[in-house]
Amino acid sequence: MKKVKQIIIISGLIAVYFLAFAPPTPAAQMGDLMKKIVIAGDDIFEWFPAGDYNSMENSYAVFYRISGYLDPAQTGLWLSGLNGHLISRDGTSSAPIECLTTPGTGLQAWAKPAYNPFRNEYMISFVMGQEKTGWDVVARIVDAQGNCISETKVVSALPAQAQHPFIVFNPVRKVYFITWDDNRNGTNQNDVFGIMLKEDGSIDTEEFVICDASGDQIFTDMALNTSDGSCLITWEDFRHVDQWKSNGDIFGAVVSGIGEIIKKDVPVCDDSGKENEGDQRQQHQVYNSKANNYFVVWWDERPTTQNAAVYARIINANGEPAGNDFPLIDAPKPQIFCSPRYHEKTDRIFAVWDDMRDADPNSQDAAKRSQRDIYARWFLPTGEPDGPEIPIETKNGEQRDPKLIYNPLMDSFLIIWRNYNVTETGGGGAPIGGGHITEAPGNVDGMLYGVPSFMVGRVADKNTGAPLQDAATTVWSFGSKVSLQTNEGGWFNISENGQKKGWYLLITRKDGYRTSFELVSYSGEPLDMSIQLTAK
């Protein structure tokens, strides 16, 4: 056995020696990977996509609403439901996950997954229309293979219209935190509520009020402070007006990891009654772990914008605003739905948004009249642009509501959005939310954006198949060596960095296991390795 290992090592040294004479290739950059994918393209209406990253499987889960004539046996009956897909690291979409609900005539919407790395599963929060109690917030647990492994758990079932649930998993306390708004306190009096659930879905912290100010408070969003488990919750706020169809503001609150209100009624953007008053909607935020603050963005229609713009403001971890708000994106014609993510590796903010700058209202082409594109850009943590705008999806009719999911292992983003530029059976006529959102054809599309991989692999126990964390992996070539350890899912990734074509020696070690030696040939395409170690 010892002699065999020596032969392998010597062969590897010879191979990597000749690799030194291969022509060099340029190092890859962020954005060299731009791979368009279709996540959900069935002949039904698909919308409201939301997702999360799975570190154990190095994959994603995306859930979304479906609607249309979903049951061929019930001709002419319009139904709605919720589906999902698992998305592999290379963008391959699984068969639909259809176990979450049974399509019905009542509303089913706003499905959002939160990943639990300790149990390698997701909890999905969503709204279901019930005959007796109206729109209820519910949740269900789905495993990493897309199987529903719990019953539907009722989070809030008061006789009220609950909507816009948002969920995060808090790894500090191993609990799920769900927020939503409902009208239990009367018409035009939607308030914001929260609850914390244990990993099995049982109650950890009973339902509590986050905001019950006058007027409507709707559309909650959250960002988790990864250092202490607290959250900044934000919402569209209409305390200064008679209803949500009037000009809105953005308010928020900081809630501790056990459900205590640390700071209430944070005025993220409160310009009511001011000279430059506008309408603010569709806020989202991200936590900056280095600066210990939150970067909040929203759609803003104040008169000084070119039409409608994306504004931003930094909120400290304690809920105090850090300076004034500022325009983040303000090009001609509207920029609306924006999703930011903090990129810890470069200490920057990456944001995507939908953009109508190239729409032509006078065009004879309906797609050109409604054209809405997806753009992205990098920003410094203080909001200044750090590079040019990046076209993600342009010249393809109407694209809306992009979301970002970050994969730290691959250093890449999965960007998801709704593509309206499709022809599908069905029709309109089933309005939601008083008619401001109406049924329309659409698919869920996406793009992998990031740094290409040179080699990605997973290390596992040969006998049990269990992934091996903290296995030491070394890729050796003439004059250079890359060493790293596997993550909790047994995964490692080496980004493309000008590696030459040819042979590489891969050595994998872990205490209690026999060392693995492999010679691999690199032809310019990413290497996908499966390494099995034998216990001593």
mmCIF file with all atom_site columns, C-alpha atoms in Angstrom, residues 26-213:
data_model
loop_
_atom_site.group_PDB
_atom_site.id
_atom_site.type_symbol
_atom_site.label_atom_id
_atom_site.label_alt_id
_atom_site.label_comp_id
_atom_site.label_asym_id
_atom_site.label_entity_id
_atom_site.label_seq_id
_atom_site.pdbx_PDB_ins_code
_atom_site.Cartn_x
_atom_site.Cartn_y
_atom_site.Cartn_z
_atom_site.occupancy
_atom_site.B_iso_or_equiv
_atom_site.pdbx_formal_charge
_atom_site.auth_seq_id
_atom_site.auth_comp_id
_atom_site.auth_asym_id
_atom_site.auth_atom_id
_atom_site.pdbx_PDB_model_num
ATOM 1   C CA . PRO A 1 26  ? -6.457  35.245 -16.678 1.00 0.00 ? 26  PRO A CA 1
ATOM 2   C CA . ALA A 1 27  ? -7.852  35.160 -13.139 1.00 0.00 ? 27  ALA A CA 1
ATOM 3   C CA . ALA A 1 28  ? -11.647 35.158 -12.882 1.00 0.00 ? 28  ALA A CA 1
ATOM 4   C CA . GLN A 1 29  ? -13.488 38.133 -11.414 1.00 0.00 ? 29  GLN A CA 1
ATOM 5   C CA . MET A 1 30  ? -16.794 38.591 -9.650  1.00 0.00 ? 30  MET A CA 1
ATOM 6   C CA . GLY A 1 31  ? -19.362 38.632 -12.446 1.00 0.00 ? 31  GLY A CA 1
ATOM 7   C CA . ASP A 1 32  ? -17.482 36.328 -14.815 1.00 0.00 ? 32  ASP A CA 1
ATOM 8   C CA . LEU A 1 33  ? -20.147 33.791 -13.893 1.00 0.00 ? 33  LEU A CA 1
ATOM 9   C CA . MET A 1 34  ? -23.486 34.946 -15.324 1.00 0.00 ? 34  MET A CA 1
ATOM 10  C CA . LYS A 1 35  ? -25.704 31.931 -16.002 1.00 0.00 ? 35  LYS A CA 1
ATOM 11  C CA . LYS A 1 36  ? -29.381 32.497 -16.834 1.00 0.00 ? 36  LYS A CA 1
ATOM 12  C CA . ILE A 1 37  ? -31.771 29.789 -15.589 1.00 0.00 ? 37  ILE A CA 1
ATOM 13  C CA . VAL A 1 38  ? -35.515 29.108 -15.624 1.00 0.00 ? 38  VAL A CA 1
ATOM 14  C CA . ILE A 1 39  ? -36.698 28.060 -12.177 1.00 0.00 ? 39  ILE A CA 1
ATOM 15  C CA . ALA A 1 40  ? -40.428 27.648 -12.788 1.00 0.00 ? 40  ALA A CA 1
ATOM 16  C CA . GLY A 1 41  ? -41.729 27.769 -16.351 1.00 0.00 ? 41  GLY A CA 1
ATOM 17  C CA . ASP A 1 42  ? -44.885 25.670 -16.329 1.00 0.00 ? 42  ASP A CA 1
ATOM 18  C CA . ASP A 1 43  ? -48.029 26.728 -18.218 1.00 0.00 ? 43  ASP A CA 1
ATOM 19  C CA . ILE A 1 44  ? -49.499 28.332 -15.095 1.00 0.00 ? 44  ILE A CA 1
ATOM 20  C CA . PHE A 1 45  ? -49.011 31.668 -13.369 1.00 0.00 ? 45  PHE A CA 1
ATOM 21  C CA . GLU A 1 46  ? -45.974 31.715 -11.038 1.00 0.00 ? 46  GLU A CA 1
ATOM 22  C CA . TRP A 1 47  ? -44.998 34.679 -8.874  1.00 0.00 ? 47  TRP A CA 1
ATOM 23  C CA . PHE A 1 48  ? -43.814 36.080 -5.496  1.00 0.00 ? 48  PHE A CA 1
ATOM 24  C CA . PRO A 1 49  ? -40.546 34.044 -5.481  1.00 0.00 ? 49  PRO A CA 1
ATOM 25  C CA . ALA A 1 50  ? -38.477 33.828 -2.277  1.00 0.00 ? 50  ALA A CA 1
ATOM 26  C CA . GLY A 1 51  ? -35.591 31.552 -1.319  1.00 0.00 ? 51  GLY A CA 1
ATOM 27  C CA . ASP A 1 52  ? -32.722 30.638 0.967   1.00 0.00 ? 52  ASP A CA 1
ATOM 28  C CA . TYR A 1 53  ? -29.300 28.956 0.768   1.00 0.00 ? 53  TYR A CA 1
ATOM 29  C CA . ASN A 1 54  ? -28.570 25.482 2.154   1.00 0.00 ? 54  ASN A CA 1
ATOM 30  C CA . SER A 1 55  ? -24.974 25.208 3.440   1.00 0.00 ? 55  SER A CA 1
ATOM 31  C CA . MET A 1 56  ? -25.174 21.424 4.033   1.00 0.00 ? 56  MET A CA 1
ATOM 32  C CA . GLU A 1 57  ? -26.172 20.623 0.458   1.00 0.00 ? 57  GLU A CA 1
ATOM 33  C CA . ASN A 1 58  ? -24.560 23.665 -1.190  1.00 0.00 ? 58  ASN A CA 1
ATOM 34  C CA . SER A 1 59  ? -27.869 24.385 -2.906  1.00 0.00 ? 59  SER A CA 1
ATOM 35  C CA . TYR A 1 60  ? -30.892 26.687 -2.795  1.00 0.00 ? 60  TYR A CA 1
ATOM 36  C CA . ALA A 1 61  ? -34.621 26.374 -2.178  1.00 0.00 ? 61  ALA A CA 1
ATOM 37  C CA . VAL A 1 62  ? -37.046 28.716 -3.948  1.00 0.00 ? 62  VAL A CA 1
ATOM 38  C CA . PHE A 1 63  ? -40.784 28.841 -3.244  1.00 0.00 ? 63  PHE A CA 1
ATOM 39  C CA . TYR A 1 64  ? -43.461 30.813 -5.069  1.00 0.00 ? 64  TYR A CA 1
ATOM 40  C CA . ARG A 1 65  ? -47.197 31.226 -5.614  1.00 0.00 ? 65  ARG A CA 1
ATOM 41  C CA . ILE A 1 66  ? -49.009 29.440 -8.441  1.00 0.00 ? 66  ILE A CA 1
ATOM 42  C CA . SER A 1 67  ? -52.443 30.225 -9.846  1.00 0.00 ? 67  SER A CA 1
ATOM 43  C CA . GLY A 1 68  ? -54.600 29.309 -12.808 1.00 0.00 ? 68  GLY A CA 1
ATOM 44  C CA . TYR A 1 69  ? -56.736 26.413 -13.952 1.00 0.00 ? 69  TYR A CA 1
ATOM 45  C CA . LEU A 1 70  ? -54.676 23.961 -11.944 1.00 0.00 ? 70  LEU A CA 1
ATOM 46  C CA . ASP A 1 71  ? -57.098 21.029 -11.889 1.00 0.00 ? 71  ASP A CA 1
ATOM 47  C CA . PRO A 1 72  ? -58.111 19.695 -15.332 1.00 0.00 ? 72  PRO A CA 1
ATOM 48  C CA . ALA A 1 73  ? -61.021 17.878 -13.707 1.00 0.00 ? 73  ALA A CA 1
ATOM 49  C CA . GLN A 1 74  ? -62.521 21.196 -12.561 1.00 0.00 ? 74  GLN A CA 1
ATOM 50  C CA . THR A 1 75  ? -62.963 23.034 -15.843 1.00 0.00 ? 75  THR A CA 1
ATOM 51  C CA . GLY A 1 76  ? -63.044 26.797 -15.513 1.00 0.00 ? 76  GLY A CA 1
ATOM 52  C CA . LEU A 1 77  ? -62.245 26.824 -11.780 1.00 0.00 ? 77  LEU A CA 1
ATOM 53  C CA . TRP A 1 78  ? -59.455 29.249 -10.848 1.00 0.00 ? 78  TRP A CA 1
ATOM 54  C CA . LEU A 1 79  ? -57.215 27.915 -8.079  1.00 0.00 ? 79  LEU A CA 1
ATOM 55  C CA . SER A 1 80  ? -54.125 29.096 -6.248  1.00 0.00 ? 80  SER A CA 1
ATOM 56  C CA . GLY A 1 81  ? -51.384 27.160 -4.503  1.00 0.00 ? 81  GLY A CA 1
ATOM 57  C CA . LEU A 1 82  ? -47.721 27.135 -3.506  1.00 0.00 ? 82  LEU A CA 1
ATOM 58  C CA . ASN A 1 83  ? -44.856 25.290 -5.159  1.00 0.00 ? 83  ASN A CA 1
ATOM 59  C CA . GLY A 1 84  ? -41.092 25.221 -4.808  1.00 0.00 ? 84  GLY A CA 1
ATOM 60  C CA . HIS A 1 85  ? -37.887 23.957 -6.374  1.00 0.00 ? 85  HIS A CA 1
ATOM 61  C CA . LEU A 1 86  ? -34.484 22.930 -5.122  1.00 0.00 ? 86  LEU A CA 1
ATOM 62  C CA . ILE A 1 87  ? -31.761 24.610 -7.163  1.00 0.00 ? 87  ILE A CA 1
ATOM 63  C CA . SER A 1 88  ? -28.346 22.989 -7.364  1.00 0.00 ? 88  SER A CA 1
ATOM 64  C CA . ARG A 1 89  ? -25.139 24.994 -7.098  1.00 0.00 ? 89  ARG A CA 1
ATOM 65  C CA . ASP A 1 90  ? -24.844 24.984 -10.911 1.00 0.00 ? 90  ASP A CA 1
ATOM 66  C CA . GLY A 1 91  ? -28.402 26.221 -11.430 1.00 0.00 ? 91  GLY A CA 1
ATOM 67  C CA . THR A 1 92  ? -30.206 22.953 -12.164 1.00 0.00 ? 92  THR A CA 1
ATOM 68  C CA . SER A 1 93  ? -33.826 23.089 -11.017 1.00 0.00 ? 93  SER A CA 1
ATOM 69  C CA . SER A 1 94  ? -35.489 20.068 -9.418  1.00 0.00 ? 94  SER A CA 1
ATOM 70  C CA . ALA A 1 95  ? -38.972 18.789 -10.106 1.00 0.00 ? 95  ALA A CA 1
ATOM 71  C CA . PRO A 1 96  ? -41.615 20.954 -8.394  1.00 0.00 ? 96  PRO A CA 1
ATOM 72  C CA . ILE A 1 97  ? -42.131 20.613 -4.650  1.00 0.00 ? 97  ILE A CA 1
ATOM 73  C CA . GLU A 1 98  ? -45.903 20.254 -4.511  1.00 0.00 ? 98  GLU A CA 1
ATOM 74  C CA . CYS A 1 99  ? -46.513 18.979 -0.978  1.00 0.00 ? 99  CYS A CA 1
ATOM 75  C CA . LEU A 1 100 ? -46.766 22.358 0.749   1.00 0.00 ? 100 LEU A CA 1
ATOM 76  C CA . THR A 1 101 ? -50.481 22.886 0.067   1.00 0.00 ? 101 THR A CA 1
ATOM 77  C CA . THR A 1 102 ? -53.355 21.542 -1.999  1.00 0.00 ? 102 THR A CA 1
ATOM 78  C CA . PRO A 1 103 ? -54.432 24.187 -4.536  1.00 0.00 ? 103 PRO A CA 1
ATOM 79  C CA . GLY A 1 104 ? -57.796 25.697 -3.668  1.00 0.00 ? 104 GLY A CA 1
ATOM 80  C CA . THR A 1 105 ? -60.124 28.612 -4.279  1.00 0.00 ? 105 THR A CA 1
ATOM 81  C CA . GLY A 1 106 ? -58.892 30.465 -1.160  1.00 0.00 ? 106 GLY A CA 1
ATOM 82  C CA . LEU A 1 107 ? -55.803 32.628 -1.172  1.00 0.00 ? 107 LEU A CA 1
ATOM 83  C CA . GLN A 1 108 ? -52.412 30.934 -0.841  1.00 0.00 ? 108 GLN A CA 1
ATOM 84  C CA . ALA A 1 109 ? -49.467 33.343 -1.047  1.00 0.00 ? 109 ALA A CA 1
ATOM 85  C CA . TRP A 1 110 ? -46.210 34.790 0.312   1.00 0.00 ? 110 TRP A CA 1
ATOM 86  C CA . ALA A 1 111 ? -44.330 31.516 0.815   1.00 0.00 ? 111 ALA A CA 1
ATOM 87  C CA . LYS A 1 112 ? -40.858 32.181 2.217   1.00 0.00 ? 112 LYS A CA 1
ATOM 88  C CA . PRO A 1 113 ? -38.315 29.580 3.402   1.00 0.00 ? 113 PRO A CA 1
ATOM 89  C CA . ALA A 1 114 ? -35.814 29.960 6.244   1.00 0.00 ? 114 ALA A CA 1
ATOM 90  C CA . TYR A 1 115 ? -32.998 27.399 6.397   1.00 0.00 ? 115 TYR A CA 1
ATOM 91  C CA . ASN A 1 116 ? -31.979 25.669 9.639   1.00 0.00 ? 116 ASN A CA 1
ATOM 92  C CA . PRO A 1 117 ? -28.395 24.326 9.295   1.00 0.00 ? 117 PRO A CA 1
ATOM 93  C CA . PHE A 1 118 ? -28.578 22.370 12.559  1.00 0.00 ? 118 PHE A CA 1
ATOM 94  C CA . ARG A 1 119 ? -31.334 20.111 11.228  1.00 0.00 ? 119 ARG A CA 1
ATOM 95  C CA . ASN A 1 120 ? -30.709 20.598 7.495   1.00 0.00 ? 120 ASN A CA 1
ATOM 96  C CA . GLU A 1 121 ? -34.290 21.617 6.822   1.00 0.00 ? 121 GLU A CA 1
ATOM 97  C CA . TYR A 1 122 ? -36.466 24.618 6.040   1.00 0.00 ? 122 TYR A CA 1
ATOM 98  C CA . MET A 1 123 ? -39.468 26.179 7.683   1.00 0.00 ? 123 MET A CA 1
ATOM 99  C CA . ILE A 1 124 ? -41.737 27.879 5.152   1.00 0.00 ? 124 ILE A CA 1
ATOM 100 C CA . SER A 1 125 ? -44.135 30.585 6.314   1.00 0.00 ? 125 SER A CA 1
ATOM 101 C CA . PHE A 1 126 ? -47.120 31.512 4.145   1.00 0.00 ? 126 PHE A CA 1
ATOM 102 C CA . VAL A 1 127 ? -50.740 32.664 4.164   1.00 0.00 ? 127 VAL A CA 1
ATOM 103 C CA . MET A 1 128 ? -53.731 30.410 3.600   1.00 0.00 ? 128 MET A CA 1
ATOM 104 C CA . GLY A 1 129 ? -57.308 31.555 3.145   1.00 0.00 ? 129 GLY A CA 1
ATOM 105 C CA . GLN A 1 130 ? -59.639 29.725 5.544   1.00 0.00 ? 130 GLN A CA 1
ATOM 106 C CA . GLU A 1 131 ? -63.420 29.727 5.396   1.00 0.00 ? 131 GLU A CA 1
ATOM 107 C CA . LYS A 1 132 ? -63.976 30.640 9.057   1.00 0.00 ? 132 LYS A CA 1
ATOM 108 C CA . THR A 1 133 ? -60.960 32.739 9.981   1.00 0.00 ? 133 THR A CA 1
ATOM 109 C CA . GLY A 1 134 ? -59.985 34.486 6.751   1.00 0.00 ? 134 GLY A CA 1
ATOM 110 C CA . TRP A 1 135 ? -56.318 34.795 5.763   1.00 0.00 ? 135 TRP A CA 1
ATOM 111 C CA . ASP A 1 136 ? -54.180 32.922 8.319   1.00 0.00 ? 136 ASP A CA 1
ATOM 112 C CA . VAL A 1 137 ? -50.400 32.795 8.811   1.00 0.00 ? 137 VAL A CA 1
ATOM 113 C CA . VAL A 1 138 ? -49.210 29.188 8.790   1.00 0.00 ? 138 VAL A CA 1
ATOM 114 C CA . ALA A 1 139 ? -45.893 27.334 8.503   1.00 0.00 ? 139 ALA A CA 1
ATOM 115 C CA . ARG A 1 140 ? -44.602 23.949 7.422   1.00 0.00 ? 140 ARG A CA 1
ATOM 116 C CA . ILE A 1 141 ? -41.224 22.174 7.652   1.00 0.00 ? 141 ILE A CA 1
ATOM 117 C CA . VAL A 1 142 ? -39.604 20.780 4.515   1.00 0.00 ? 142 VAL A CA 1
ATOM 118 C CA . ASP A 1 143 ? -36.458 18.642 4.492   1.00 0.00 ? 143 ASP A CA 1
ATOM 119 C CA . ALA A 1 144 ? -33.397 19.174 2.297   1.00 0.00 ? 144 ALA A CA 1
ATOM 120 C CA . GLN A 1 145 ? -34.799 16.802 -0.358  1.00 0.00 ? 145 GLN A CA 1
ATOM 121 C CA . GLY A 1 146 ? -38.025 18.770 -0.695  1.00 0.00 ? 146 GLY A CA 1
ATOM 122 C CA . ASN A 1 147 ? -40.290 16.492 1.373   1.00 0.00 ? 147 ASN A CA 1
ATOM 123 C CA . CYS A 1 148 ? -42.845 17.962 3.771   1.00 0.00 ? 148 CYS A CA 1
ATOM 124 C CA . ILE A 1 149 ? -42.011 16.475 7.175   1.00 0.00 ? 149 ILE A CA 1
ATOM 125 C CA . SER A 1 150 ? -44.527 18.291 9.369   1.00 0.00 ? 150 SER A CA 1
ATOM 126 C CA . GLU A 1 151 ? -48.177 19.110 9.302   1.00 0.00 ? 151 GLU A CA 1
ATOM 127 C CA . THR A 1 152 ? -49.242 22.651 8.496   1.00 0.00 ? 152 THR A CA 1
ATOM 128 C CA . LYS A 1 153 ? -48.790 24.630 11.716  1.00 0.00 ? 153 LYS A CA 1
ATOM 129 C CA . VAL A 1 154 ? -51.186 27.501 12.349  1.00 0.00 ? 154 VAL A CA 1
ATOM 130 C CA . VAL A 1 155 ? -49.217 30.562 13.486  1.00 0.00 ? 155 VAL A CA 1
ATOM 131 C CA . SER A 1 156 ? -52.126 32.993 13.737  1.00 0.00 ? 156 SER A CA 1
ATOM 132 C CA . ALA A 1 157 ? -55.762 32.125 13.015  1.00 0.00 ? 157 ALA A CA 1
ATOM 133 C CA . LEU A 1 158 ? -57.764 35.080 14.296  1.00 0.00 ? 158 LEU A CA 1
ATOM 134 C CA . PRO A 1 159 ? -60.813 36.107 12.267  1.00 0.00 ? 159 PRO A CA 1
ATOM 135 C CA . ALA A 1 160 ? -58.766 38.687 10.393  1.00 0.00 ? 160 ALA A CA 1
ATOM 136 C CA . GLN A 1 161 ? -56.893 39.205 7.142   1.00 0.00 ? 161 GLN A CA 1
ATOM 137 C CA . ALA A 1 162 ? -53.235 38.370 7.820   1.00 0.00 ? 162 ALA A CA 1
ATOM 138 C CA . GLN A 1 163 ? -50.699 39.046 5.101   1.00 0.00 ? 163 GLN A CA 1
ATOM 139 C CA . HIS A 1 164 ? -47.043 39.597 4.181   1.00 0.00 ? 164 HIS A CA 1
ATOM 140 C CA . PRO A 1 165 ? -45.430 37.067 6.554   1.00 0.00 ? 165 PRO A CA 1
ATOM 141 C CA . PHE A 1 166 ? -41.638 37.116 6.769   1.00 0.00 ? 166 PHE A CA 1
ATOM 142 C CA . ILE A 1 167 ? -39.442 34.477 8.410   1.00 0.00 ? 167 ILE A CA 1
ATOM 143 C CA . VAL A 1 168 ? -35.802 34.215 9.523   1.00 0.00 ? 168 VAL A CA 1
ATOM 144 C CA . PHE A 1 169 ? -33.945 31.495 11.402  1.00 0.00 ? 169 PHE A CA 1
ATOM 145 C CA . ASN A 1 170 ? -31.955 32.705 14.404  1.00 0.00 ? 170 ASN A CA 1
ATOM 146 C CA . PRO A 1 171 ? -28.910 30.403 14.821  1.00 0.00 ? 171 PRO A CA 1
ATOM 147 C CA . VAL A 1 172 ? -27.954 32.045 18.122  1.00 0.00 ? 172 VAL A CA 1
ATOM 148 C CA . ARG A 1 173 ? -31.050 30.634 19.857  1.00 0.00 ? 173 ARG A CA 1
ATOM 149 C CA . LYS A 1 174 ? -32.091 28.033 17.255  1.00 0.00 ? 174 LYS A CA 1
ATOM 150 C CA . VAL A 1 175 ? -35.539 29.554 16.789  1.00 0.00 ? 175 VAL A CA 1
ATOM 151 C CA . TYR A 1 176 ? -37.601 30.822 13.868  1.00 0.00 ? 176 TYR A CA 1
ATOM 152 C CA . PHE A 1 177 ? -38.925 34.381 13.982  1.00 0.00 ? 177 PHE A CA 1
ATOM 153 C CA . ILE A 1 178 ? -42.062 35.139 11.936  1.00 0.00 ? 178 ILE A CA 1
ATOM 154 C CA . THR A 1 179 ? -43.628 38.581 11.459  1.00 0.00 ? 179 THR A CA 1
ATOM 155 C CA . TRP A 1 180 ? -46.768 39.658 9.610   1.00 0.00 ? 180 TRP A CA 1
ATOM 156 C CA . ASP A 1 181 ? -49.494 42.287 9.556   1.00 0.00 ? 181 ASP A CA 1
ATOM 157 C CA . ASP A 1 182 ? -53.234 41.811 10.045  1.00 0.00 ? 182 ASP A CA 1
ATOM 158 C CA . ASN A 1 183 ? -56.414 43.850 10.529  1.00 0.00 ? 183 ASN A CA 1
ATOM 159 C CA . ARG A 1 184 ? -57.696 42.333 13.781  1.00 0.00 ? 184 ARG A CA 1
ATOM 160 C CA . ASN A 1 185 ? -57.986 45.853 15.204  1.00 0.00 ? 185 ASN A CA 1
ATOM 161 C CA . GLY A 1 186 ? -60.232 47.183 12.450  1.00 0.00 ? 186 GLY A CA 1
ATOM 162 C CA . THR A 1 187 ? -60.428 48.440 8.895   1.00 0.00 ? 187 THR A CA 1
ATOM 163 C CA . ASN A 1 188 ? -57.460 50.597 7.874   1.00 0.00 ? 188 ASN A CA 1
ATOM 164 C CA . GLN A 1 189 ? -55.775 49.519 11.097  1.00 0.00 ? 189 GLN A CA 1
ATOM 165 C CA . ASN A 1 190 ? -53.384 46.765 10.087  1.00 0.00 ? 190 ASN A CA 1
ATOM 166 C CA . ASP A 1 191 ? -50.771 46.246 12.797  1.00 0.00 ? 191 ASP A CA 1
ATOM 167 C CA . VAL A 1 192 ? -47.503 44.299 12.933  1.00 0.00 ? 192 VAL A CA 1
ATOM 168 C CA . PHE A 1 193 ? -47.110 41.151 15.035  1.00 0.00 ? 193 PHE A CA 1
ATOM 169 C CA . GLY A 1 194 ? -44.407 38.564 15.683  1.00 0.00 ? 194 GLY A CA 1
ATOM 170 C CA . ILE A 1 195 ? -43.918 35.091 17.098  1.00 0.00 ? 195 ILE A CA 1
ATOM 171 C CA . MET A 1 196 ? -40.934 32.813 17.720  1.00 0.00 ? 196 MET A CA 1
ATOM 172 C CA . LEU A 1 197 ? -41.098 29.078 17.086  1.00 0.00 ? 197 LEU A CA 1
ATOM 173 C CA . LYS A 1 198 ? -38.795 26.287 18.163  1.00 0.00 ? 198 LYS A CA 1
ATOM 174 C CA . GLU A 1 199 ? -37.119 24.062 15.587  1.00 0.00 ? 199 GLU A CA 1
ATOM 175 C CA . ASP A 1 200 ? -40.029 21.599 15.650  1.00 0.00 ? 200 ASP A CA 1
ATOM 176 C CA . GLY A 1 201 ? -42.595 24.380 15.173  1.00 0.00 ? 201 GLY A CA 1
ATOM 177 C CA . SER A 1 202 ? -43.816 24.573 18.768  1.00 0.00 ? 202 SER A CA 1
ATOM 178 C CA . ILE A 1 203 ? -44.053 27.995 20.373  1.00 0.00 ? 203 ILE A CA 1
ATOM 179 C CA . ASP A 1 204 ? -40.923 29.523 21.884  1.00 0.00 ? 204 ASP A CA 1
ATOM 180 C CA . THR A 1 205 ? -42.128 33.100 22.388  1.00 0.00 ? 205 THR A CA 1
ATOM 181 C CA . GLU A 1 206 ? -45.873 33.771 22.280  1.00 0.00 ? 206 GLU A CA 1
ATOM 182 C CA . GLU A 1 207 ? -47.306 36.172 19.741  1.00 0.00 ? 207 GLU A CA 1
ATOM 183 C CA . PHE A 1 208 ? -46.482 39.808 20.567  1.00 0.00 ? 208 PHE A CA 1
ATOM 184 C CA . VAL A 1 209 ? -47.166 43.278 19.169  1.00 0.00 ? 209 VAL A CA 1
ATOM 185 C CA . ILE A 1 210 ? -44.357 44.947 17.238  1.00 0.00 ? 210 ILE A CA 1
ATOM 186 C CA . CYS A 1 211 ? -46.297 48.028 16.132  1.00 0.00 ? 211 CYS A CA 1
ATOM 187 C CA . ASP A 1 212 ? -49.902 49.069 16.746  1.00 0.00 ? 212 ASP A CA 1
ATOM 188 C CA . ALA A 1 213 ? -49.660 52.741 15.808  1.00 0.00 ? 213 ALA A CA 1
#
